[in-house]
């Protein structure tokens, strides 16, 4: 008995719906993703079993390296610009539009005001390396704002909070940062009546 030959037919699949789904997913992730800012120094946070999450918006971030250098950032560029203008005005420092733009393009700031002009004069490619040797001072400075006891760190915090009163303070310190440095930062915040802040840690599941 002869075999019945089955006619071969080309299989055609309409990929248009899949393309539409991929575009929608890509758009969704682009609009909802939060991009992490590049930090001047690498910080390994200590472990903790706390599950409290830091807000994603209206945050004044304080980064503390393992050798005690302090850097800061805010999530809104407009807030950073207003804060910079406030602090620069208190120190009698006039920045050109180009210098201001370079400051705003930095993911974090952390240069003493006396060195800020020199830092902003560096080529853009050298700035990420140069900023690592600085850090916002916590020593008291002459009364630029009428309060001789304030440090540059406190002046930056006060200006940031004046710019955005709803900003939450989040401290991210390295696990090897000396305790006296972290205690100093917390003491300066307490002196300003800033008694609520987040301490960023790595979540570790508690063992039974």
Short mmCIF file of C-alpha atoms in Angstrom, two decimals:
data_model
loop_
_atom_site.label_atom_id
_atom_site.label_comp_id
_atom_site.label_asym_id
_atom_site.label_seq_id
_atom_site.Cartn_x
_atom_site.Cartn_y
_atom_site.Cartn_z
CA UNK A 1 0.00 0.00 0.00
CA UNK A 2 1.44 3.34 -1.00
CA UNK A 3 2.27 5.98 1.64
CA UNK A 4 0.13 9.06 1.77
CA UNK A 5 2.24 12.11 1.28
CA UNK A 6 1.36 15.05 3.49
CA UNK A 7 1.71 18.34 1.76
CA UNK A 8 4.27 20.59 3.42
CA UNK A 9 3.08 24.02 4.44
CA UNK A 10 5.07 26.98 5.68
CA UNK A 11 4.33 27.98 9.28
CA UNK A 12 3.88 31.72 9.71
CA UNK A 13 3.69 33.35 13.13
CA UNK A 14 2.68 36.95 13.53
CA UNK A 15 5.33 38.53 15.81
CA UNK A 16 3.68 41.95 15.94
CA UNK A 17 1.93 41.37 19.32
CA UNK A 18 5.22 40.20 20.86
CA UNK A 19 7.00 43.31 19.60
CA UNK A 20 4.29 45.47 21.12
CA UNK A 21 4.63 43.69 24.47
CA UNK A 22 8.43 44.10 24.48
CA UNK A 23 8.14 47.82 23.77
CA UNK A 24 5.59 48.22 26.57
CA UNK A 25 7.79 46.33 29.04
CA UNK A 26 10.86 48.34 28.07
CA UNK A 27 8.96 51.60 28.47
CA UNK A 28 7.62 50.48 31.85
CA UNK A 29 11.06 49.63 33.24
CA UNK A 30 12.58 52.87 31.90
CA UNK A 31 9.90 54.99 33.55
CA UNK A 32 9.85 53.17 36.89
CA UNK A 33 13.54 52.40 37.37
CA UNK A 34 15.59 54.39 39.87
CA UNK A 35 19.14 54.96 38.69
CA UNK A 36 21.81 54.66 41.37
CA UNK A 37 24.21 57.59 41.49
CA UNK A 38 27.90 56.89 41.21
CA UNK A 39 29.50 57.39 44.61
CA UNK A 40 32.94 59.04 45.04
CA UNK A 41 34.15 56.21 47.28
CA UNK A 42 33.15 52.58 47.71
CA UNK A 43 31.25 51.98 50.93
CA UNK A 44 30.51 48.54 52.37
CA UNK A 45 27.62 49.03 54.76
CA UNK A 46 27.35 46.92 57.93
CA UNK A 47 24.79 44.14 58.20
CA UNK A 48 21.48 44.49 59.99
CA UNK A 49 18.19 42.61 60.40
CA UNK A 50 16.15 45.80 60.05
CA UNK A 51 13.80 45.87 57.05
CA UNK A 52 13.02 49.61 57.18
CA UNK A 53 13.45 51.03 53.69
CA UNK A 54 14.87 54.45 52.87
CA UNK A 55 12.49 56.64 50.80
CA UNK A 56 13.34 56.97 47.11
CA UNK A 57 12.47 60.67 46.89
CA UNK A 58 13.19 63.79 48.94
CA UNK A 59 16.34 62.31 50.47
CA UNK A 60 19.47 64.09 51.67
CA UNK A 61 22.12 61.35 51.49
CA UNK A 62 25.23 61.50 53.65
CA UNK A 63 28.01 59.13 52.57
CA UNK A 64 30.85 58.39 55.01
CA UNK A 65 33.96 56.57 53.77
CA UNK A 66 36.00 54.16 55.88
CA UNK A 67 38.54 56.92 56.58
CA UNK A 68 35.88 59.40 57.72
CA UNK A 69 35.45 61.56 54.61
CA UNK A 70 31.91 62.92 54.18
CA UNK A 71 30.03 63.42 50.91
CA UNK A 72 26.44 64.49 50.28
CA UNK A 73 23.78 64.37 47.58
CA UNK A 74 20.12 65.18 46.94
CA UNK A 75 17.86 63.44 44.45
CA UNK A 76 16.55 66.65 42.85
CA UNK A 77 18.95 68.76 40.78
CA UNK A 78 16.91 71.90 41.45
CA UNK A 79 17.33 71.34 45.20
CA UNK A 80 21.09 70.92 44.79
CA UNK A 81 21.30 74.16 42.80
CA UNK A 82 19.36 76.15 45.39
CA UNK A 83 21.40 74.63 48.22
CA UNK A 84 24.66 75.44 46.43
CA UNK A 85 23.61 79.05 45.87
CA UNK A 86 22.72 79.36 49.56
CA UNK A 87 26.02 77.96 50.86
CA UNK A 88 28.16 79.76 48.28
CA UNK A 89 26.47 83.04 49.23
CA UNK A 90 27.22 82.45 52.91
CA UNK A 91 30.91 82.00 52.11
CA UNK A 92 30.99 84.92 49.69
CA UNK A 93 31.87 82.56 46.85
CA UNK A 94 30.79 83.50 43.33
CA UNK A 95 30.55 80.64 40.86
CA UNK A 96 30.37 81.05 37.10
CA UNK A 97 27.62 79.26 35.13
CA UNK A 98 30.22 76.76 33.89
CA UNK A 99 31.43 76.04 37.45
CA UNK A 100 27.88 75.66 38.69
CA UNK A 101 27.10 73.24 35.86
CA UNK A 102 30.13 71.09 36.72
CA UNK A 103 29.04 71.03 40.37
CA UNK A 104 25.52 69.95 39.44
CA UNK A 105 26.84 67.23 37.14
CA UNK A 106 28.74 65.63 40.02
CA UNK A 107 26.74 62.74 41.53
CA UNK A 108 27.77 63.86 45.03
CA UNK A 109 29.56 66.85 46.52
CA UNK A 110 32.19 66.84 49.24
CA UNK A 111 34.84 69.51 48.79
CA UNK A 112 35.65 72.18 51.42
CA UNK A 113 34.46 75.61 50.31
CA UNK A 114 38.03 76.96 50.33
CA UNK A 115 39.00 74.33 47.75
CA UNK A 116 35.81 74.33 45.68
CA UNK A 117 37.02 76.79 43.01
CA UNK A 118 40.21 74.80 42.44
CA UNK A 119 38.30 71.54 42.27
CA UNK A 120 35.81 72.87 39.72
CA UNK A 121 38.69 74.16 37.60
CA UNK A 122 39.94 70.59 37.07
CA UNK A 123 39.18 68.74 33.81
CA UNK A 124 36.01 66.71 34.09
CA UNK A 125 37.93 63.45 33.75
CA UNK A 126 40.10 64.27 36.79
CA UNK A 127 37.26 65.27 39.14
CA UNK A 128 36.11 61.73 40.16
CA UNK A 129 39.64 60.92 41.34
CA UNK A 130 40.32 64.31 42.96
CA UNK A 131 37.14 64.39 45.07
CA UNK A 132 38.25 61.25 46.95
CA UNK A 133 40.93 63.18 48.82
CA UNK A 134 38.53 65.83 50.11
CA UNK A 135 35.38 65.51 52.22
CA UNK A 136 33.06 68.01 53.91
CA UNK A 137 34.70 69.31 57.12
CA UNK A 138 32.97 68.88 60.45
CA UNK A 139 35.19 71.45 62.17
CA UNK A 140 33.65 74.75 63.22
CA UNK A 141 34.14 77.68 60.84
CA UNK A 142 33.92 81.44 61.38
CA UNK A 143 30.35 82.71 61.62
CA UNK A 144 29.53 83.08 57.94
CA UNK A 145 25.88 82.56 58.81
CA UNK A 146 25.89 84.37 62.12
CA UNK A 147 26.53 81.17 64.05
CA UNK A 148 30.25 80.77 64.75
CA UNK A 149 29.79 77.25 66.11
CA UNK A 150 28.48 75.75 62.88
CA UNK A 151 30.63 73.46 60.77
CA UNK A 152 30.59 73.27 56.98
CA UNK A 153 28.73 69.99 57.32
CA UNK A 154 26.00 71.67 59.38
CA UNK A 155 25.83 74.60 56.99
CA UNK A 156 25.22 72.22 54.07
CA UNK A 157 22.58 70.28 56.00
CA UNK A 158 20.81 73.45 57.10
CA UNK A 159 20.81 74.87 53.56
CA UNK A 160 19.49 71.57 52.16
CA UNK A 161 16.69 71.44 54.72
CA UNK A 162 15.81 75.08 54.05
CA UNK A 163 15.60 74.22 50.36
CA UNK A 164 13.49 71.13 50.93
CA UNK A 165 11.99 70.89 54.43
CA UNK A 166 10.51 67.49 53.55
CA UNK A 167 13.92 65.98 52.80
CA UNK A 168 14.73 62.88 54.88
CA UNK A 169 18.32 62.42 56.04
CA UNK A 170 19.98 59.08 55.27
CA UNK A 171 23.46 58.20 56.54
CA UNK A 172 25.45 55.54 54.68
CA UNK A 173 28.69 54.71 56.45
CA UNK A 174 31.26 52.04 55.73
CA UNK A 175 31.40 49.12 58.14
CA UNK A 176 35.03 50.07 58.89
CA UNK A 177 34.28 53.75 59.54
CA UNK A 178 35.49 54.63 63.07
CA UNK A 179 32.59 54.95 65.48
CA UNK A 180 33.80 58.37 66.62
CA UNK A 181 33.23 59.71 63.08
CA UNK A 182 29.66 58.43 62.91
CA UNK A 183 29.02 59.67 66.45
CA UNK A 184 30.38 63.11 65.46
CA UNK A 185 27.96 63.30 62.52
CA UNK A 186 25.01 62.28 64.67
CA UNK A 187 26.00 64.79 67.35
CA UNK A 188 26.16 67.61 64.81
CA UNK A 189 22.73 66.64 63.51
CA UNK A 190 21.34 66.56 67.03
CA UNK A 191 22.77 70.03 67.68
CA UNK A 192 20.59 71.19 64.78
CA UNK A 193 17.54 69.40 66.21
CA UNK A 194 17.74 66.88 63.38
CA UNK A 195 17.02 63.82 65.49
CA UNK A 196 15.39 61.62 62.87
CA UNK A 197 17.47 60.00 60.16
CA UNK A 198 17.99 56.67 58.43
CA UNK A 199 21.08 54.50 58.82
CA UNK A 200 21.61 52.52 55.62
CA UNK A 201 22.67 48.90 56.18
CA UNK A 202 22.73 45.59 54.34
CA UNK A 203 19.75 43.46 55.25
CA UNK A 204 20.69 40.07 56.65
CA UNK A 205 18.06 37.49 57.49
CA UNK A 206 17.94 36.78 61.19
CA UNK A 207 18.86 33.22 62.06
CA UNK A 208 16.35 31.14 64.00
#
